[in-house]
Protein backbone atom coordinates (compact mmCIF):
# COMPACT_ATOMS: atom_id res chain seq x y z
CA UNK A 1 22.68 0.58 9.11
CA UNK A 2 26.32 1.68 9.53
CA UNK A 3 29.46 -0.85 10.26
CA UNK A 4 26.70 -3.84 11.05
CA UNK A 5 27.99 -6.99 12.97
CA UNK A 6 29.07 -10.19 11.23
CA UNK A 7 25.72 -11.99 11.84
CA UNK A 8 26.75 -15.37 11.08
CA UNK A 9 30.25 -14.84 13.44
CA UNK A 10 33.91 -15.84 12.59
CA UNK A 11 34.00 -14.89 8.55
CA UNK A 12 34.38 -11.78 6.07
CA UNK A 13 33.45 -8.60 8.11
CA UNK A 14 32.50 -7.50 4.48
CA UNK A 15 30.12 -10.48 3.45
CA UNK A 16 26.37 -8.79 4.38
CA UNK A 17 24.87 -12.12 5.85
CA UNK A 18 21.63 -13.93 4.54
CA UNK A 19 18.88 -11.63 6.62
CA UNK A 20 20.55 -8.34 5.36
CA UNK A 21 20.14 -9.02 1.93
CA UNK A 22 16.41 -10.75 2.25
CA UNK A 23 15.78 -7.43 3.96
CA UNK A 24 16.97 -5.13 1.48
CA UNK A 25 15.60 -7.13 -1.09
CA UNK A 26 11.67 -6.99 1.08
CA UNK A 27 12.14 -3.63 1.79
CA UNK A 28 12.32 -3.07 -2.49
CA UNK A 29 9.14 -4.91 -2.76
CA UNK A 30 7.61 -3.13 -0.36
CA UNK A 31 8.41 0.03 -2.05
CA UNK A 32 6.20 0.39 -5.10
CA UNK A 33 2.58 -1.33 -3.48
CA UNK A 34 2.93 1.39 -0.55
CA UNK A 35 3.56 4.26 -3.29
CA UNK A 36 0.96 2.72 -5.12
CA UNK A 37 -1.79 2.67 -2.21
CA UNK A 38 -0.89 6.42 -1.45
CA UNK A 39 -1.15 6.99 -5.34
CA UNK A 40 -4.76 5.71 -4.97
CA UNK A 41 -5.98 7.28 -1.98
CA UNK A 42 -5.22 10.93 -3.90
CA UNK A 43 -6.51 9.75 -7.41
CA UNK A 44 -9.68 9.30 -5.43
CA UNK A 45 -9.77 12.97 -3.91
CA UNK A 46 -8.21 14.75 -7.02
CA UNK A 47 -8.97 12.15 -10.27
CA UNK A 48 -8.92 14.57 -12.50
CA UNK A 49 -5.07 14.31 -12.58
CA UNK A 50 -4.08 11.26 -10.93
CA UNK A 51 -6.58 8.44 -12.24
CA UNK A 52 -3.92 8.15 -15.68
CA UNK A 53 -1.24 8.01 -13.36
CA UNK A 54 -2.54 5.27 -11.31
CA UNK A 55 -3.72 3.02 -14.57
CA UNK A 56 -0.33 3.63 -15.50
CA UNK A 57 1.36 3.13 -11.80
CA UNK A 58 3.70 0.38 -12.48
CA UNK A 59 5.73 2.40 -15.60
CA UNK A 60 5.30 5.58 -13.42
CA UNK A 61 7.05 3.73 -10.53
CA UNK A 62 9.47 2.27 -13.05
CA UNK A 63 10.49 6.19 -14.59
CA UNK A 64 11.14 7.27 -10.99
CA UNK A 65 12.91 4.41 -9.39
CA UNK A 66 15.10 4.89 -13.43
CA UNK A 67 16.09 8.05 -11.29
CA UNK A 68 16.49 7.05 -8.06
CA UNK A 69 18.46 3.85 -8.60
CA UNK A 70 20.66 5.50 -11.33
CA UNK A 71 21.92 8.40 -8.56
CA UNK A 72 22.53 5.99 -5.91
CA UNK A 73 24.62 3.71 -8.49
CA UNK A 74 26.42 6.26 -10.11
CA UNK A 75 27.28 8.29 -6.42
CA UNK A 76 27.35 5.43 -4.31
CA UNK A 77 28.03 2.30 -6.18
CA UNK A 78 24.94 0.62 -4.97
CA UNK A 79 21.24 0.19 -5.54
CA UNK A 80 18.92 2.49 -2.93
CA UNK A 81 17.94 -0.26 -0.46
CA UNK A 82 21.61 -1.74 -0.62
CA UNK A 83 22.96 1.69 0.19
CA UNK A 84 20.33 1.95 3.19
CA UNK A 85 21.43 -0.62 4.26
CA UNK A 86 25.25 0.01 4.27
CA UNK A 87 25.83 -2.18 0.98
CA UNK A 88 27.57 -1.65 -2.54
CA UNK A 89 28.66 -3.12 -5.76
CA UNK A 90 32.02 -4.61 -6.29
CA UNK A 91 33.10 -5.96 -9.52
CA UNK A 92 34.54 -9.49 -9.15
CA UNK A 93 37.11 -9.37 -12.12
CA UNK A 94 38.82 -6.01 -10.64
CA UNK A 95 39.77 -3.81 -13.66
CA UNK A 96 42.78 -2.07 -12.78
CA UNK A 97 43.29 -2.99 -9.11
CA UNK A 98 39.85 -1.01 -9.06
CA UNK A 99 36.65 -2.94 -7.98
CA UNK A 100 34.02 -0.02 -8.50
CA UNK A 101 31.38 -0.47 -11.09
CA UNK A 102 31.77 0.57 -14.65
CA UNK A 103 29.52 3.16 -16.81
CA UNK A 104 28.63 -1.03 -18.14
CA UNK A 105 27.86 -2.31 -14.85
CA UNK A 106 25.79 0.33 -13.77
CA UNK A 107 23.01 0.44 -16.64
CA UNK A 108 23.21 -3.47 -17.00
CA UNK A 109 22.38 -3.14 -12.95
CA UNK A 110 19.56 -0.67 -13.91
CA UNK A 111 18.58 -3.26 -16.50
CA UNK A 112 17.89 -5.85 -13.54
CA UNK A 113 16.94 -3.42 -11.01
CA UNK A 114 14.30 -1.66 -13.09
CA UNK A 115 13.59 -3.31 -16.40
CA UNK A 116 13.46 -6.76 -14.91
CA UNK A 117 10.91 -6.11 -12.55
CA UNK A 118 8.58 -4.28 -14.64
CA UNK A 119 8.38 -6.64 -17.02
CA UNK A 120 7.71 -9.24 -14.48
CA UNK A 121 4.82 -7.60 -13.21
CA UNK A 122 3.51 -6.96 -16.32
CA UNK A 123 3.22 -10.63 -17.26
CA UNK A 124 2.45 -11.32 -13.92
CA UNK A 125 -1.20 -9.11 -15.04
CA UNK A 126 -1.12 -10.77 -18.58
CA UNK A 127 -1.00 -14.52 -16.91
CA UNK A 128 -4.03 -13.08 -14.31
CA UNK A 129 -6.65 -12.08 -17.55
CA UNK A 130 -5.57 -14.82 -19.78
CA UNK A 131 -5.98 -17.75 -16.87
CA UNK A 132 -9.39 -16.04 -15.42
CA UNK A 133 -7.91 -15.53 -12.01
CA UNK A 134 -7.19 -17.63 -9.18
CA UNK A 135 -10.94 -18.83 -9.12
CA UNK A 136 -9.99 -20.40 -12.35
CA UNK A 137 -7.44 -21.85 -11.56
CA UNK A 138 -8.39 -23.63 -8.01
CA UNK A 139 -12.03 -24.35 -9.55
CA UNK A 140 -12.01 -24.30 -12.91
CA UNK A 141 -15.32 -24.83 -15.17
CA UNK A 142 -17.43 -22.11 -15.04
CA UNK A 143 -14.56 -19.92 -13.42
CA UNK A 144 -12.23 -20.42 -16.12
CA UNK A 145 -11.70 -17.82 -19.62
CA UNK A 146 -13.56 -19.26 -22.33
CA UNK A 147 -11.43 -20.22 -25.47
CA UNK A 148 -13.04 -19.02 -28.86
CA UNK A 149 -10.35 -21.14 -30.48
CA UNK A 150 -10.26 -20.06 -34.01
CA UNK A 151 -9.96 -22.35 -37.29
CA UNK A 152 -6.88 -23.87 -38.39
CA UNK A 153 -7.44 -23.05 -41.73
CA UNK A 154 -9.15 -19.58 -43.57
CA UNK A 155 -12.13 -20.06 -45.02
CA UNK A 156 -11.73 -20.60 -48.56
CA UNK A 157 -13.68 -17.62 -49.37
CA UNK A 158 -11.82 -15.54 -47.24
CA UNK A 159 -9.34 -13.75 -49.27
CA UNK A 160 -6.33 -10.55 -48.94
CA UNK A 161 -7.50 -8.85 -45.88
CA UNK A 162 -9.31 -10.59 -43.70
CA UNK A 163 -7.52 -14.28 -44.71
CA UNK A 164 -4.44 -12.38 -43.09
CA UNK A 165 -6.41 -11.22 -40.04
CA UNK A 166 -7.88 -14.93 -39.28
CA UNK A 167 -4.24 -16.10 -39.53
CA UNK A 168 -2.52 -13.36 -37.92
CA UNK A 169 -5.88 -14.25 -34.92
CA UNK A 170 -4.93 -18.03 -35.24
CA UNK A 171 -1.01 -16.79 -34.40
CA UNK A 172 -2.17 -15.18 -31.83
CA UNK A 173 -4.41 -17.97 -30.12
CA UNK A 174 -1.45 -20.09 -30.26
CA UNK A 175 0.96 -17.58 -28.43
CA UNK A 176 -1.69 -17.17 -25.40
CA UNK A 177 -2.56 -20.52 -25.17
CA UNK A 178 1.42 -21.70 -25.23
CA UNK A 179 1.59 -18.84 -23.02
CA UNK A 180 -0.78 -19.98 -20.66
CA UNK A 181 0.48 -23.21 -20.51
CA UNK A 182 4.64 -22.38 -19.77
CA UNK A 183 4.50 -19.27 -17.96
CA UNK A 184 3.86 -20.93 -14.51
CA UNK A 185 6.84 -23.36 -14.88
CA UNK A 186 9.07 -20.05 -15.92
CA UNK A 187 7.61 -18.37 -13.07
CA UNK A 188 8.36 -21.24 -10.96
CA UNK A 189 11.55 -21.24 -12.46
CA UNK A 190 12.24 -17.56 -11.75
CA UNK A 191 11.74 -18.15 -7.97
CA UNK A 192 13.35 -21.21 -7.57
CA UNK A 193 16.62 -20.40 -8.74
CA UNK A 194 16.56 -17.11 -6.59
CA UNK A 195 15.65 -19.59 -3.47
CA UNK A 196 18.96 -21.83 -4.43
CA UNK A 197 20.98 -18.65 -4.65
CA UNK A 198 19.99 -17.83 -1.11
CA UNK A 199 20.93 -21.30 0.29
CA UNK A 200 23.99 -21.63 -1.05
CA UNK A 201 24.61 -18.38 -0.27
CA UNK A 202 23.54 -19.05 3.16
CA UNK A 203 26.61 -21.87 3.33
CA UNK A 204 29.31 -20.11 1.64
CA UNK A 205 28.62 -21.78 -1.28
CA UNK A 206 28.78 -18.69 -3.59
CA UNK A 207 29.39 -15.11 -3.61
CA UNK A 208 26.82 -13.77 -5.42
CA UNK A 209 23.12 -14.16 -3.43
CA UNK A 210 21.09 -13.60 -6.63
CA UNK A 211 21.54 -15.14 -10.14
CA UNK A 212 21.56 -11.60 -11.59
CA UNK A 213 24.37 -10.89 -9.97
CA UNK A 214 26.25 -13.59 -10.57
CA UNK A 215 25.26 -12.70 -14.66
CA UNK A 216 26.63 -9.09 -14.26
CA UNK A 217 29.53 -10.20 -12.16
CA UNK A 218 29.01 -8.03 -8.83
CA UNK A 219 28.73 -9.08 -5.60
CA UNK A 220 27.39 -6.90 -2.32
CA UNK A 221 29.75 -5.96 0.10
CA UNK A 222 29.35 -3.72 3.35
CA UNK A 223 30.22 -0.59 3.41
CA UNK A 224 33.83 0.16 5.24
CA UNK A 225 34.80 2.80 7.60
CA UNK A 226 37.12 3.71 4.82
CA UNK A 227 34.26 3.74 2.41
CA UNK A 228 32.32 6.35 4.44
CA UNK A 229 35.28 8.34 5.18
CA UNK A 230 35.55 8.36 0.96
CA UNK A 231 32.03 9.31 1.10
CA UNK A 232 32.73 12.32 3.44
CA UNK A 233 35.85 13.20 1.69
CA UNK A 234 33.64 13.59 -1.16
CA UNK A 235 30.74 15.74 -0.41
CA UNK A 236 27.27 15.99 -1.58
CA UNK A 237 26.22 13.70 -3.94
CA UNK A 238 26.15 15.30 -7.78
CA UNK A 239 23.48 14.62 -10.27
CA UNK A 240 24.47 13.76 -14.46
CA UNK A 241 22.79 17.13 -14.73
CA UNK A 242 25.54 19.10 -13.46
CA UNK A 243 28.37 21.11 -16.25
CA UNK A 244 30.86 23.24 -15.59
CA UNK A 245 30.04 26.67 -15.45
CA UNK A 246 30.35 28.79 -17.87
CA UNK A 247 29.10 32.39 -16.87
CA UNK A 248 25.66 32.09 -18.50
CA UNK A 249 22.26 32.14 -16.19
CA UNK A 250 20.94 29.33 -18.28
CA UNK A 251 23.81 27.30 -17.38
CA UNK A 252 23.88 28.21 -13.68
CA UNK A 253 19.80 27.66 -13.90
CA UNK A 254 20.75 23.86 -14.81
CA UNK A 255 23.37 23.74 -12.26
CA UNK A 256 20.85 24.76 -9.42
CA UNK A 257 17.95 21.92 -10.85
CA UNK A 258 21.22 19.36 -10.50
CA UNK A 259 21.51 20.27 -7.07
CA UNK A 260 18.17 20.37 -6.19
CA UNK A 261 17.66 16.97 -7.79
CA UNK A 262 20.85 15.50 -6.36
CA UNK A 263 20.14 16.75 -2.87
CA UNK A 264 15.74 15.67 -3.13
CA UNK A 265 17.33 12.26 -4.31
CA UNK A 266 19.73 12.03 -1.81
CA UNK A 267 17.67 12.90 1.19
CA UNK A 268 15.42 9.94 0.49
CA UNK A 269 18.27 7.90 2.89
CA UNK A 270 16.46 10.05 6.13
CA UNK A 271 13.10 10.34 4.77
CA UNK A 272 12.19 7.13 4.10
CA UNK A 273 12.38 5.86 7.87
CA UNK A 274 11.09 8.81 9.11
CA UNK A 275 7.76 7.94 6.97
CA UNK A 276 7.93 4.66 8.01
CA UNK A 277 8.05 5.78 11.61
CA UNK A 278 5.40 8.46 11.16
CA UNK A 279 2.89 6.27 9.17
CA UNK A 280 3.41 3.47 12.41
CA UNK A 281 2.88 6.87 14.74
CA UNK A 282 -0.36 7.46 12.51
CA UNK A 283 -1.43 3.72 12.36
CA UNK A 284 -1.22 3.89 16.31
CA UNK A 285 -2.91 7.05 17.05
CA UNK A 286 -6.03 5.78 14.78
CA UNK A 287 -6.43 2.50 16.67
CA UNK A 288 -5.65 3.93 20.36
CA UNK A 289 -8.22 5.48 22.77
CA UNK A 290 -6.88 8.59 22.45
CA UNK A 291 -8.06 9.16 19.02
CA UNK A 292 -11.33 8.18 19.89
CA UNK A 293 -11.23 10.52 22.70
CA UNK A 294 -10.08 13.49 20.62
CA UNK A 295 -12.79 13.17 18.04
CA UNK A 296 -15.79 12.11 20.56
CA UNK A 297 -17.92 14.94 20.97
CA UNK A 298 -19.48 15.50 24.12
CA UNK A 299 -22.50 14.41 25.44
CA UNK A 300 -25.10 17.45 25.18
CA UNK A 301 -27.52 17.72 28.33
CA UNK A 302 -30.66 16.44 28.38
CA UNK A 303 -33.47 19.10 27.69
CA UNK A 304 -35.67 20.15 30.54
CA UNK A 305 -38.88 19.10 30.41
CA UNK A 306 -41.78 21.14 29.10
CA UNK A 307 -43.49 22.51 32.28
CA UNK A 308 -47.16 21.45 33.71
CA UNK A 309 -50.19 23.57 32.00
CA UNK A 310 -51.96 25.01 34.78
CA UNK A 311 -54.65 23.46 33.26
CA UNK A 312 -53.35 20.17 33.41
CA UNK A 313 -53.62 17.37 35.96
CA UNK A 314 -51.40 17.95 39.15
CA UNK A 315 -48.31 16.03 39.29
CA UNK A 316 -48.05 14.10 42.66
CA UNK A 317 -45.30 15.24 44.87
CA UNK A 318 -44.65 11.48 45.23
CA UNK A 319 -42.70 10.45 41.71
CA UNK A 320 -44.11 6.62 41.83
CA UNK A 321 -47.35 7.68 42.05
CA UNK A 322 -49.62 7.73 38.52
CA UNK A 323 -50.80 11.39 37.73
CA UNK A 324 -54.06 9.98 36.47
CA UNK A 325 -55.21 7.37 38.95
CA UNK A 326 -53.19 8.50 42.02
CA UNK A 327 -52.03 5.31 42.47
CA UNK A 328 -48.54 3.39 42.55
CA UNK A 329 -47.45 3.14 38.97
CA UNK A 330 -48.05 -0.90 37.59
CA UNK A 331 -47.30 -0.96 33.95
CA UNK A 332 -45.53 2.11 33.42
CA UNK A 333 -45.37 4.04 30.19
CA UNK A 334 -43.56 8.04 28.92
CA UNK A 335 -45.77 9.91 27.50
CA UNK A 336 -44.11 12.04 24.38
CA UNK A 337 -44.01 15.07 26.97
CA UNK A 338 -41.28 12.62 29.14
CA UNK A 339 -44.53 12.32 32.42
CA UNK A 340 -44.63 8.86 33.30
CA UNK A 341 -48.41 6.88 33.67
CA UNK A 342 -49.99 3.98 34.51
CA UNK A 343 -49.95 2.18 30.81
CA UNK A 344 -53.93 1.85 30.66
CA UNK A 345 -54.16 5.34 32.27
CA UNK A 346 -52.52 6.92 29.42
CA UNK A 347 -53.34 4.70 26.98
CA UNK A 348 -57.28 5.58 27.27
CA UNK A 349 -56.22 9.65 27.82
CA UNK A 350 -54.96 9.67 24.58
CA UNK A 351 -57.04 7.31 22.57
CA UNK A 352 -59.78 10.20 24.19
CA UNK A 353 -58.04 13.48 24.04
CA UNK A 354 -55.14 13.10 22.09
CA UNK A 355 -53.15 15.43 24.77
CA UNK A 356 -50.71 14.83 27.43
CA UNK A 357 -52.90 15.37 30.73
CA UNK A 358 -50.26 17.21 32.40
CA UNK A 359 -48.86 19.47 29.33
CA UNK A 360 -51.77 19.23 26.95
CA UNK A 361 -49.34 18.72 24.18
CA UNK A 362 -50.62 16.71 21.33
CA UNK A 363 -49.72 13.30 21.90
CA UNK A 364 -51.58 10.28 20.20
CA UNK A 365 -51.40 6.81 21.53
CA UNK A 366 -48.84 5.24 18.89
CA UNK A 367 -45.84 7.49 20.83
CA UNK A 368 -46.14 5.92 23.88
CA UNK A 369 -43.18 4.57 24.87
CA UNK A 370 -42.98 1.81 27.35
CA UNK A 371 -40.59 1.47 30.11
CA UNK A 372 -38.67 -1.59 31.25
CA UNK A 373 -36.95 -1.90 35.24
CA UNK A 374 -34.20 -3.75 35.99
CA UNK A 375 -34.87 -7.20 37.37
């Protein structure tokens, strides 16, 4: 996403417009549902080590996007999907004549780029038990959580311990019910003021395109040609691993973990379209004709049929005719052997004999199988 066009036309080459930064911002929530759904296809092959890891997928995702986001901050002065997209972090008050982040700005960013959502989703799940689900709220009644609402008061018998634990339940009540009852307007809240960011951003009206940002004081420029000559100039990325060497293996042990980690971290930039590309190649291949080709096995031959017993009725050389009453077939029926008959003819033969006239091969009549011409 390097040196994009001004989408909007005639301002600041710099400003990202409104469809870069809804993008970035999708492409982050995109992130942890499609490492969550890979997460659950392997818990169910190996749950002996993932099934903990999946109840606990949302502070799992949290730890490792800690270490993602932190690296691409502290090399490149902007979150991972700003960076992949050819964004970073400037400080508005410029400290200096410098407008990089700070050692500040860059855990207050993790704060909002980590902690923020986390905790969001988390009462996101607590709002989802304590409401009953969406059934209970479209329908309510019998879809809705029962309240066991406790007594105002202890019992007057209840004394120390358990007076404490029927007031310390009563708190409690009161907390989920108030809960309940304001966490959809703060939810509503929450979204609506991100909205009114993006429509004034939309028309110039503001800098900053989220209220977080406008909190921490950073706006999101586009990366410059001088910024990636910088980056060049640079090198490889380093990890907060890294010290300087000092002759020991243990320290050139911690060195080489730095580097792997820096590099692993870094290379995220080219894998994660290539899995994008390769899970749409997959998705493809699955639903196409040519999968179904691969994987359809072929037809096997029919098997011969079992020969006439020389004891057995002569077939007719003419195939319409009946083996049994010489006649042109009406009615006709298979016999288990695969010889065709009149439907009476072989009917009565087996209810009689319980052979097939022409292979004596037990046959009773209940595997007679009719046989239907086209009209």
């Amino acid at each position: 996403m390097e040196f994009m066009s001004d989408m909007l036309g005639g301002g600041d080459s710099g400003r990202p417009s409104l469809f870069e930064i809804v993008a970035q911002h999708k492409m982050g929530e995109l992130l942890e549902p499609a490492l969550q759904h890979v997460t659950s296809v392997y818990a169910h092959r190996y749950p002996r080590y993932l099934v903990r890891l999946l109840n606990w997928h949302e502070e799992a995702y949290a730890a490792l996007m800690l270490l993602v986001e932190r690296h691409y901050l502290r090399n490149y002065g902007a979150s991972f999907t700003e960076h992949f997209y050819g964004m970073k972090r400037v400080r508005t008050r410029r400290i200096g004549g410098n407008d990089g982040m700070t050692p500040g700005d860059m855990w207050r960013s993790l704060v909002f780029l980590v902690g923020l959502p986390l905790i969001k989703s988390r009462l996101d799940q607590r709002y989802e038990r304590a409401s009953g689900g969406e059934a209970a709220r479209l329908l309510g009644g019998a879809f809705a959580r029962a309240d066991n609402e406790p007594r105002a008061e202890a019992d007057a018998g209840a004394e120390g311990l358990a007076g404490v634990r029927q007031r310390l339940h009563a708190v409690w009540y009161a907390a989920e019910r108030a809960f309940r009852r304001y966490y959809p307007h703060a939810n509503c809240m929450y979204h609506l003021a991100t909205a009114l960011y993006y429509v004034a951003y939309m028309f110039d009206r503001t800098d900053y395109n989220s209220p977080w940002l406008h909190l921490l004081g950073l706006q999101v420029r586009r990366l410059s040609a001088a910024d990636y000559r910088a980056m060049d100039a640079r090198g490889p990325a380093t990890s907060g691993l890294a010290a300087p060497a000092n002759g020991t293996a243990l320290r050139a042990t911690r060195n080489m973990v730095a580097r792997l980690l820096a590099g692993g971290l870094d290379a995220l930039k080219a894998l994660l379209p290539l899995s994008i590309f390769f899970y749409r190649f997959l998705e493809w291949w699955y639903r196409s004709d040519f999968h179904k080709r691969v994987q359809q096995a072929p037809v096997p031959e029919p098997p011969k049929p079992p020969k006439p017993h020389p004891d057995g009725v002569e077939v007719p050389e003419d195939q319409a005719l009946c083996p049994l009453c010489r006649n042109p077939r009406t009615n006709p029926a298979m016999a288990p052997s695969g010889y065709v008959f009149c439907y009476p003819c072989i009917y009565r033969h087996l209810d009689d004999t319980g052979t097939c006239p022409v292979t004596l091969i037990r046959a009773q009549p209940d595997s007679i199988r009719k046989l239907y011409a086209d009209a």
